[in-house]
Coordinates of C-alpha atoms in Angstrom, one line a residue:
M1 CA -112.5 37.6 49.5
M2 CA -109.0 37.1 51.3
A3 CA -109.9 33.5 52.3
A4 CA -111.1 33.1 48.5
L5 CA -107.8 34.6 46.9
L6 CA -105.9 32.6 49.6
I7 CA -107.5 29.2 48.5
N8 CA -107.3 29.8 44.9
L9 CA -103.4 31.0 45.4
T10 CA -103.2 27.5 47.3
V11 CA -104.9 25.4 44.3
L12 CA -102.7 27.1 41.5
V13 CA -99.8 26.5 43.2
T14 CA -100.3 22.8 44.4
V15 CA -102.9 21.4 42.0
R16 CA -102.8 23.3 38.8
Q17 CA -99.4 24.3 38.6
P18 CA -98.3 20.8 36.9
G19 CA -101.0 21.4 34.3
L20 CA -100.1 24.9 33.4
L21 CA -96.3 24.5 33.4
D22 CA -97.0 21.3 30.4
H23 CA -99.5 23.7 28.7
P24 CA -99.1 23.6 24.5
L25 CA -100.2 27.1 24.9
N26 CA -97.9 28.5 27.7
R27 CA -95.2 30.4 25.5
R28 CA -93.6 31.5 28.6
V29 CA -92.3 28.0 29.7
R30 CA -91.4 27.3 26.2
D31 CA -89.2 30.3 25.9
A32 CA -87.4 29.5 29.1
E33 CA -86.8 26.1 27.7
F34 CA -85.6 27.6 24.6
A35 CA -83.1 29.7 26.9
R36 CA -81.6 26.3 28.4
D37 CA -78.8 24.0 27.0
R38 CA -81.0 21.1 26.2
G39 CA -79.6 17.9 26.6
A40 CA -78.5 15.6 23.9
I41 CA -80.6 12.7 22.1
L42 CA -78.1 9.9 21.5
V43 CA -78.2 7.1 19.0
G44 CA -74.9 5.3 20.3
N45 CA -72.5 8.6 21.4
D46 CA -73.5 10.5 18.1
P47 CA -76.0 13.2 19.3
I48 CA -79.2 13.8 16.5
A49 CA -80.6 16.5 18.6
E50 CA -78.4 18.8 20.8
S51 CA -78.5 22.6 21.8
E52 CA -76.3 25.1 19.9
P53 CA -75.3 28.8 21.6
T54 CA -76.8 31.5 19.5
G55 CA -75.2 34.5 20.4
H56 CA -78.7 36.1 21.2
A57 CA -79.4 37.7 24.7
I58 CA -82.9 36.6 25.1
V59 CA -82.9 33.1 23.4
P60 CA -78.9 31.8 24.0
Y61 CA -79.4 28.5 22.6
Q62 CA -81.3 26.5 19.0
R63 CA -82.3 23.1 19.0
S64 CA -80.3 21.5 16.4
F65 CA -80.7 18.0 14.5
T66 CA -78.6 15.9 12.7
N67 CA -79.9 14.0 9.5
G68 CA -83.2 15.9 10.7
P69 CA -85.5 14.0 8.6
L70 CA -84.2 10.6 9.1
W71 CA -84.9 10.7 12.6
A72 CA -87.6 12.7 12.7
P73 CA -90.2 10.0 13.7
V74 CA -88.1 9.9 16.8
T75 CA -86.8 13.2 17.9
G76 CA -90.2 14.9 17.1
W77 CA -89.9 18.9 16.3
F78 CA -89.2 21.4 19.2
T79 CA -90.4 25.0 18.4
R80 CA -91.4 27.9 20.6
I81 CA -94.3 28.6 19.0
H82 CA -96.1 25.0 18.3
G83 CA -94.4 23.4 21.3
A84 CA -92.7 19.9 20.8
S85 CA -93.5 16.3 19.9
G86 CA -91.6 13.0 20.1
L87 CA -88.8 12.5 22.3
E88 CA -88.5 16.0 22.5
L89 CA -91.7 16.0 24.3
S90 CA -92.0 12.9 26.5
Y91 CA -88.4 13.8 27.4
A92 CA -88.7 17.9 27.8
R93 CA -88.2 18.1 31.2
D94 CA -85.1 15.7 31.5
L95 CA -83.6 17.1 28.3
A96 CA -84.6 21.1 30.2
G97 CA -82.8 20.0 33.0
T98 CA -86.1 21.0 35.2
A99 CA -86.9 17.1 36.2
S100 CA -87.1 16.5 40.0
E101 CA -84.3 14.0 39.6
Q102 CA -82.3 17.0 38.6
T103 CA -83.6 18.9 41.7
F104 CA -79.8 18.8 43.5
N105 CA -77.7 19.1 40.7
R106 CA -79.9 22.6 39.9
F107 CA -79.0 23.4 43.6
I108 CA -75.3 22.7 43.1
D109 CA -75.6 25.2 39.9
M110 CA -77.0 27.7 41.7
V111 CA -74.5 27.8 44.4
T112 CA -71.3 27.4 42.3
G113 CA -72.5 29.9 39.9
K114 CA -72.5 27.0 37.1
T115 CA -75.0 27.4 33.9
P116 CA -77.7 25.0 34.3
T117 CA -77.8 22.1 31.4
G118 CA -80.1 19.2 30.5
A119 CA -79.7 15.5 31.0
N120 CA -78.7 13.7 28.0
I121 CA -80.9 10.6 27.1
S122 CA -79.9 7.4 25.4
T123 CA -81.7 5.5 22.6
T124 CA -82.0 1.9 21.9
L125 CA -82.0 3.1 17.9
N126 CA -79.4 1.2 15.8
P127 CA -78.8 3.7 13.3
D128 CA -77.8 1.0 10.4
A129 CA -81.6 -0.2 10.8
Q130 CA -83.0 3.1 10.8
R131 CA -81.5 3.9 7.6
A132 CA -82.5 0.9 6.0
A133 CA -86.3 1.4 7.0
M134 CA -86.3 5.0 5.5
K135 CA -84.6 4.1 2.6
G136 CA -86.9 1.0 2.0
L137 CA -89.9 3.1 2.3
G138 CA -88.5 5.7 -0.1
D139 CA -91.1 8.4 -1.5
S140 CA -94.1 6.2 -0.1
K141 CA -95.9 6.9 2.6
G142 CA -95.6 4.4 5.5
A143 CA -93.6 3.0 8.2
V144 CA -91.8 0.8 9.5
V145 CA -90.7 -0.1 13.4
A146 CA -88.4 -3.2 14.1
L147 CA -88.4 -4.5 17.9
N148 CA -85.2 -6.9 19.7
Y149 CA -88.4 -9.2 20.7
E150 CA -86.4 -10.4 23.8
T151 CA -85.9 -7.1 25.1
G152 CA -88.7 -4.8 23.5
E153 CA -85.7 -2.4 22.3
I154 CA -86.9 -0.1 19.8
L155 CA -84.2 -0.4 17.2
A156 CA -85.6 1.4 14.2
L157 CA -88.8 3.2 14.0
A158 CA -89.4 5.3 10.5
S159 CA -92.2 6.9 8.7
T160 CA -92.7 9.0 5.8
P161 CA -92.7 11.3 4.3
S162 CA -90.7 13.1 6.8
Y163 CA -89.4 16.3 7.7
D164 CA -86.9 18.4 8.6
P165 CA -87.2 19.7 12.4
N166 CA -84.4 21.9 11.9
E167 CA -87.1 23.8 9.8
L168 CA -89.1 24.5 12.7
S169 CA -86.6 25.6 15.4
G170 CA -85.8 28.6 14.1
L171 CA -85.9 32.1 15.9
K172 CA -87.5 33.4 13.3
T173 CA -90.8 33.1 14.2
G174 CA -92.5 34.4 10.6
E175 CA -90.4 31.9 9.2
V176 CA -91.2 29.0 11.5
S177 CA -94.9 29.7 11.1
E178 CA -94.9 29.6 7.2
R179 CA -93.1 26.1 7.4
W180 CA -95.3 24.7 10.0
Q181 CA -98.4 25.9 7.4
Q182 CA -96.8 24.4 4.6
L183 CA -96.1 21.1 6.3
L184 CA -99.4 21.3 8.2
N185 CA -101.3 21.2 5.0
A186 CA -99.1 19.4 2.9
E187 CA -101.2 16.1 1.3
D188 CA -99.1 13.8 1.9
E189 CA -99.2 14.9 5.7
P190 CA -95.5 14.8 6.7
L191 CA -96.1 15.6 10.0
K192 CA -97.7 12.7 11.0
N193 CA -96.0 9.6 12.8
R194 CA -97.7 6.6 11.1
A195 CA -95.3 4.0 13.0
V196 CA -97.1 5.0 16.0
R197 CA -99.8 7.6 16.6
E198 CA -102.0 6.0 13.6
I199 CA -104.2 3.1 13.0
Y200 CA -104.8 1.1 9.9
P201 CA -106.9 -2.2 8.5
P202 CA -103.5 -4.5 9.3
G203 CA -105.3 -7.0 6.5
S204 CA -103.9 -10.3 6.3
T205 CA -101.5 -10.0 9.1
F206 CA -104.1 -10.4 11.9
K207 CA -104.2 -13.8 10.5
L208 CA -102.0 -14.6 12.9
V209 CA -104.0 -13.3 16.0
T210 CA -106.9 -15.9 14.4
A211 CA -104.3 -18.4 14.1
A212 CA -103.1 -17.9 17.5
A213 CA -107.0 -18.2 18.9
A214 CA -107.4 -21.4 16.5
L215 CA -104.5 -22.6 18.5
E216 CA -105.1 -22.0 21.8
N217 CA -108.4 -23.5 21.4
G218 CA -107.6 -27.0 20.1
I219 CA -107.3 -26.7 16.2
S220 CA -103.3 -27.8 15.2
P221 CA -101.5 -26.5 12.5
D222 CA -102.4 -30.0 10.4
T223 CA -106.1 -29.5 11.1
E224 CA -108.3 -29.9 8.1
I225 CA -110.1 -26.7 7.8
P226 CA -113.0 -25.5 5.2
S227 CA -111.5 -23.5 2.7
P228 CA -114.2 -23.0 0.1
S229 CA -113.9 -20.6 -3.0
S230 CA -117.0 -18.4 -1.6
L231 CA -117.9 -17.9 2.2
R232 CA -121.5 -16.4 2.9
L233 CA -121.4 -14.3 5.3
P234 CA -124.3 -14.7 7.7
G235 CA -127.3 -12.4 7.4
T236 CA -126.2 -10.3 4.7
N237 CA -126.1 -10.7 0.7
H238 CA -122.4 -10.6 0.9
S239 CA -119.6 -13.1 0.3
L240 CA -115.9 -13.1 0.7
G241 CA -113.3 -14.4 -1.9
N242 CA -110.2 -15.3 -2.2
S243 CA -107.5 -13.7 -3.8
T244 CA -105.1 -16.6 -3.8
N245 CA -105.7 -20.5 -4.7
C246 CA -106.1 -22.5 -1.4
G247 CA -105.4 -25.7 -2.7
G248 CA -108.9 -27.0 -2.1
E249 CA -112.7 -26.9 -0.6
T250 CA -110.2 -27.5 2.5
T251 CA -106.8 -27.1 3.4
T252 CA -104.4 -27.0 6.9
L253 CA -104.7 -24.4 8.9
E254 CA -100.9 -23.9 8.0
N255 CA -102.0 -24.2 4.7
A256 CA -104.2 -21.6 5.1
L257 CA -101.8 -19.4 6.5
A258 CA -99.1 -20.1 4.0
T259 CA -101.9 -19.3 1.3
S260 CA -103.2 -16.6 3.2
C261 CA -106.6 -18.3 2.8
N262 CA -109.4 -15.7 3.3
T263 CA -112.9 -17.8 3.4
A264 CA -110.7 -20.1 6.0
F265 CA -109.4 -17.6 8.1
G266 CA -113.4 -15.7 8.2
Q267 CA -114.8 -19.5 8.8
L268 CA -112.2 -19.8 11.9
G269 CA -114.0 -16.5 12.7
L270 CA -116.9 -17.6 12.5
D271 CA -116.4 -21.4 14.9
L272 CA -114.6 -19.2 17.4
G273 CA -117.3 -16.7 17.7
A274 CA -117.2 -13.0 18.5
D275 CA -116.2 -13.5 22.2
T276 CA -113.2 -15.4 21.4
M277 CA -111.9 -13.2 18.6
K278 CA -111.9 -10.3 20.5
D279 CA -110.5 -11.9 23.8
M280 CA -107.3 -12.7 21.8
A281 CA -107.0 -9.7 20.3
E282 CA -107.0 -7.6 23.4
R283 CA -104.4 -10.3 25.1
F284 CA -102.0 -9.4 22.1
G285 CA -102.8 -5.3 23.0
F286 CA -105.8 -4.4 21.1
N287 CA -108.2 -1.9 22.8
Q288 CA -105.1 -0.7 25.3
D289 CA -103.3 2.1 25.9
N290 CA -100.1 1.7 24.4
Q291 CA -97.8 3.3 27.0
I292 CA -94.0 3.7 25.5
D293 CA -91.6 5.9 25.2
I294 CA -93.5 8.5 23.0
Q295 CA -97.4 9.0 22.0
A296 CA -99.2 5.9 20.2
A297 CA -102.2 5.3 19.3
R298 CA -104.6 2.7 20.6
S299 CA -105.3 -0.6 18.6
K300 CA -108.9 -1.2 18.0
Y301 CA -110.5 -4.2 17.7
P302 CA -114.3 -4.4 17.5
A303 CA -117.1 -5.2 20.3
D304 CA -120.2 -6.6 20.0
A305 CA -119.8 -7.6 16.2
D306 CA -122.3 -9.4 14.7
Q307 CA -121.3 -13.2 12.9
A308 CA -120.4 -11.1 9.3
Q309 CA -118.9 -8.3 11.0
T310 CA -116.6 -11.4 13.2
A311 CA -115.9 -13.2 9.9
L312 CA -114.5 -10.5 8.2
S313 CA -112.2 -8.9 11.8
A314 CA -110.8 -12.7 11.5
I315 CA -109.1 -11.5 8.0
G316 CA -108.1 -7.6 9.8
Q317 CA -110.7 -6.1 7.7
F318 CA -114.1 -4.3 8.8
D319 CA -113.4 -2.1 12.2
V320 CA -109.7 -3.8 13.0
A321 CA -107.6 -1.1 12.9
S322 CA -103.8 -1.4 14.2
S323 CA -100.6 0.7 14.4
P324 CA -97.5 -0.5 12.7
L325 CA -96.3 -0.8 16.5
Q326 CA -98.7 -3.5 18.0
M327 CA -98.3 -5.1 14.9
A328 CA -95.0 -6.0 15.3
Q329 CA -95.8 -6.2 19.3
V330 CA -97.9 -8.9 18.0
V331 CA -95.1 -10.7 16.0
A332 CA -92.4 -10.0 18.8
A333 CA -95.0 -12.1 21.3
I334 CA -95.2 -14.7 19.3
A335 CA -91.2 -15.1 18.1
N336 CA -90.5 -14.9 22.2
N337 CA -92.2 -17.6 22.8
G338 CA -95.6 -16.1 23.8
K339 CA -94.0 -13.5 26.1
M340 CA -94.7 -9.8 25.2
M341 CA -91.9 -7.5 26.3
K342 CA -92.7 -3.5 26.7
P343 CA -91.4 -1.7 23.6
Y344 CA -89.1 1.2 24.8
L345 CA -87.0 3.7 22.7
V346 CA -84.7 5.1 25.8
K347 CA -82.4 2.9 27.6
N348 CA -81.4 5.7 30.3
V349 CA -81.1 9.9 31.1
V350 CA -77.5 10.6 32.1
T351 CA -76.2 13.8 33.4
R352 CA -73.5 15.6 31.9
D353 CA -71.2 14.7 34.2
L354 CA -72.1 10.9 33.8
Q355 CA -74.8 10.6 36.8
V356 CA -77.2 8.2 35.9
L357 CA -80.6 10.0 36.7
S358 CA -82.9 6.9 35.6
S359 CA -82.3 3.5 33.2
T360 CA -85.2 1.5 31.4
K361 CA -84.5 -2.5 32.3
P362 CA -86.8 -4.8 29.9
T363 CA -89.8 -5.5 31.2
E364 CA -92.6 -8.8 30.7
Q365 CA -95.7 -6.9 29.6
S366 CA -98.0 -9.6 28.9
T367 CA -98.5 -13.6 27.9
P368 CA -101.1 -13.3 25.4
I369 CA -100.4 -17.5 24.1
S370 CA -98.6 -20.2 25.4
E371 CA -95.0 -21.4 24.6
A372 CA -96.6 -24.3 22.7
T373 CA -98.9 -21.9 21.0
A374 CA -96.0 -19.7 20.1
K375 CA -93.6 -22.5 18.9
Q376 CA -96.5 -23.5 16.1
L377 CA -97.1 -20.2 15.2
Q378 CA -93.2 -19.9 14.3
Q379 CA -93.0 -23.1 12.3
M380 CA -96.3 -21.8 10.2
M381 CA -94.7 -18.4 9.6
Q382 CA -91.6 -19.9 8.5
T383 CA -93.5 -21.9 6.1
V384 CA -94.8 -18.6 4.9
V385 CA -91.4 -17.2 4.2
R386 CA -90.3 -20.7 2.5
E387 CA -93.5 -21.8 0.2
G388 CA -96.1 -19.0 0.9
T389 CA -97.0 -15.7 -0.2
G390 CA -93.6 -14.7 1.9
R391 CA -90.8 -16.1 -0.3
S392 CA -89.9 -12.5 -1.3
A393 CA -88.8 -12.0 2.3
R394 CA -86.2 -14.9 2.6
I395 CA -82.3 -14.4 3.3
D396 CA -79.8 -17.1 2.8
G397 CA -79.0 -18.6 5.9
V398 CA -81.2 -17.0 8.0
T399 CA -84.3 -18.3 9.6
L400 CA -87.3 -15.8 9.0
G401 CA -91.2 -16.0 9.7
G402 CA -93.7 -13.9 8.4
K403 CA -97.2 -12.8 7.0
T404 CA -98.3 -10.8 4.0
G405 CA -101.5 -8.5 4.1
T406 CA -103.1 -6.5 1.4
A407 CA -105.8 -4.4 3.2
Q408 CA -108.7 -3.1 1.3
T409 CA -110.1 0.5 2.3
S410 CA -112.2 1.8 -0.1
K411 CA -113.0 1.5 -4.0
E412 CA -112.1 5.3 -4.2
R413 CA -108.4 4.3 -2.3
A414 CA -105.7 2.1 -3.2
P415 CA -104.9 -1.1 -0.7
Y416 CA -102.5 -1.0 2.1
A417 CA -99.6 -3.8 1.8
W418 CA -98.3 -5.0 5.0
F419 CA -95.8 -7.2 6.1
V420 CA -94.7 -8.5 9.2
G421 CA -92.2 -10.7 10.5
Y422 CA -89.1 -12.0 12.5
A423 CA -85.7 -13.7 12.5
E424 CA -84.0 -15.7 14.6
D425 CA -80.7 -14.1 14.2
P426 CA -80.6 -10.9 15.0
K427 CA -83.3 -11.3 16.9
V428 CA -85.9 -9.0 15.8
A429 CA -89.2 -8.6 14.8
V430 CA -90.5 -6.0 11.5
A431 CA -93.7 -4.6 11.0
V432 CA -93.5 -2.7 7.5
F433 CA -96.7 -0.8 6.3
I434 CA -97.5 0.7 2.7
E435 CA -100.0 3.5 2.7
D436 CA -99.7 4.6 -0.7
A437 CA -96.5 3.6 -2.7
G438 CA -97.9 5.0 -6.1
V439 CA -97.8 2.2 -7.7
A440 CA -100.8 0.7 -9.8
R441 CA -103.9 -1.2 -7.5
D442 CA -102.9 -4.2 -9.1
D443 CA -99.5 -4.0 -8.2
I444 CA -100.3 -3.4 -4.8
S445 CA -99.6 -6.6 -2.0
G446 CA -97.6 -7.0 1.0
G447 CA -94.8 -9.8 -0.9
R448 CA -94.5 -7.5 -3.6
L449 CA -93.6 -4.2 -2.0
A450 CA -93.6 -4.5 1.9
A451 CA -91.5 -8.3 2.2
P452 CA -88.3 -6.1 0.7
I453 CA -88.2 -3.7 3.1
F454 CA -88.5 -6.2 5.8
R455 CA -85.5 -7.9 4.1
S456 CA -83.6 -5.1 4.0
V457 CA -83.9 -4.1 7.8
V458 CA -82.7 -7.6 8.9
Q459 CA -79.6 -7.4 6.7
A460 CA -78.7 -3.9 8.2
L461 CA -78.9 -5.9 11.8
R462 CA -76.8 -8.5 10.6

């Protein structure tokens, strides 16, 4: 029995301890974290989250969030009862001063009698871009992600509706619990991070992936492809139609993208085949874990799709689902001449005495397409903005490329509106997603609702 007890104690200390410390129901650890002077989360030199003294003997510090709703999609919440999310969760140990890199600092604090403090984390975010994104989304349900496509730095990460994390960081547990339940049960689901944690049908923005597969397999932008008014889906009694004028029974690949021609891209999906389409989607990151500084959902492309399903998938329908972050990465790879950089939110972790504990350097994640294909897609996306469905994204004097999207979900709910695009100066890729703008069904389109938000974010970065 003694041996069994010793073995169990050894397993608890050496194997299970990290999991128990990080368990969301471990109140003792969270109470201990509340008692610490956690480091600040910084945008530039300005704190958007920091600890403030409470004067309370048991819980001497309380988390305070500056412009809480503006930055909540990034900081997340920090509560004694319901744990943490966002950067407050993923950098919990750095902020609390309990990370392994801070062991020596803790020892010095103990020897000198100094009160332990957590490290500060500096983000990549641009305050002007973040404000433009949140203002553009307004009262809509939606999200915006903006990336520096040469480095992978996340410049804006917005999700609406938002919430104020200050309402969840208080010491009065009854009030916090009441507010938590209100947010949890709210019809518009403000606790959802629509930018990175949710996936949706990308609609016609996915035609960029289909166009990439076509270009990588010998089709050129000026190749004539079928664009009938209706495309019968093989093995079914259903047909795929167009919502725009494709320009005739045949059209070029470039014009098919500019006019967002459904039947042309559905036929491309059939011609390329299920395996080629799935391979290209996965090269862009679909069906892969998306590891960034905060928890992110895996975007998906269907496995074992039949012909009809492949045709629908080629226009971003059927079971294709993407986060706004993933679609921003697709555009970023195209804008960066085929190289996809790993996205990140945190530049470095620094102690209060300015000792750098860790820093993030730009890292190439993959090369989904060749440089030649990327440059062809750039020209095609510029045509979309200059002459096609993305004209409302134009900015005088700025070279832009983009793609609109309107994704059907069900007859009972309105379509989703998307716009994804990039600018050459500033070097930014942006994905805008509108889940519900509260407008009539006939007024919903990516060009009408999402493209103006893209434009305002790019202008904010100039």
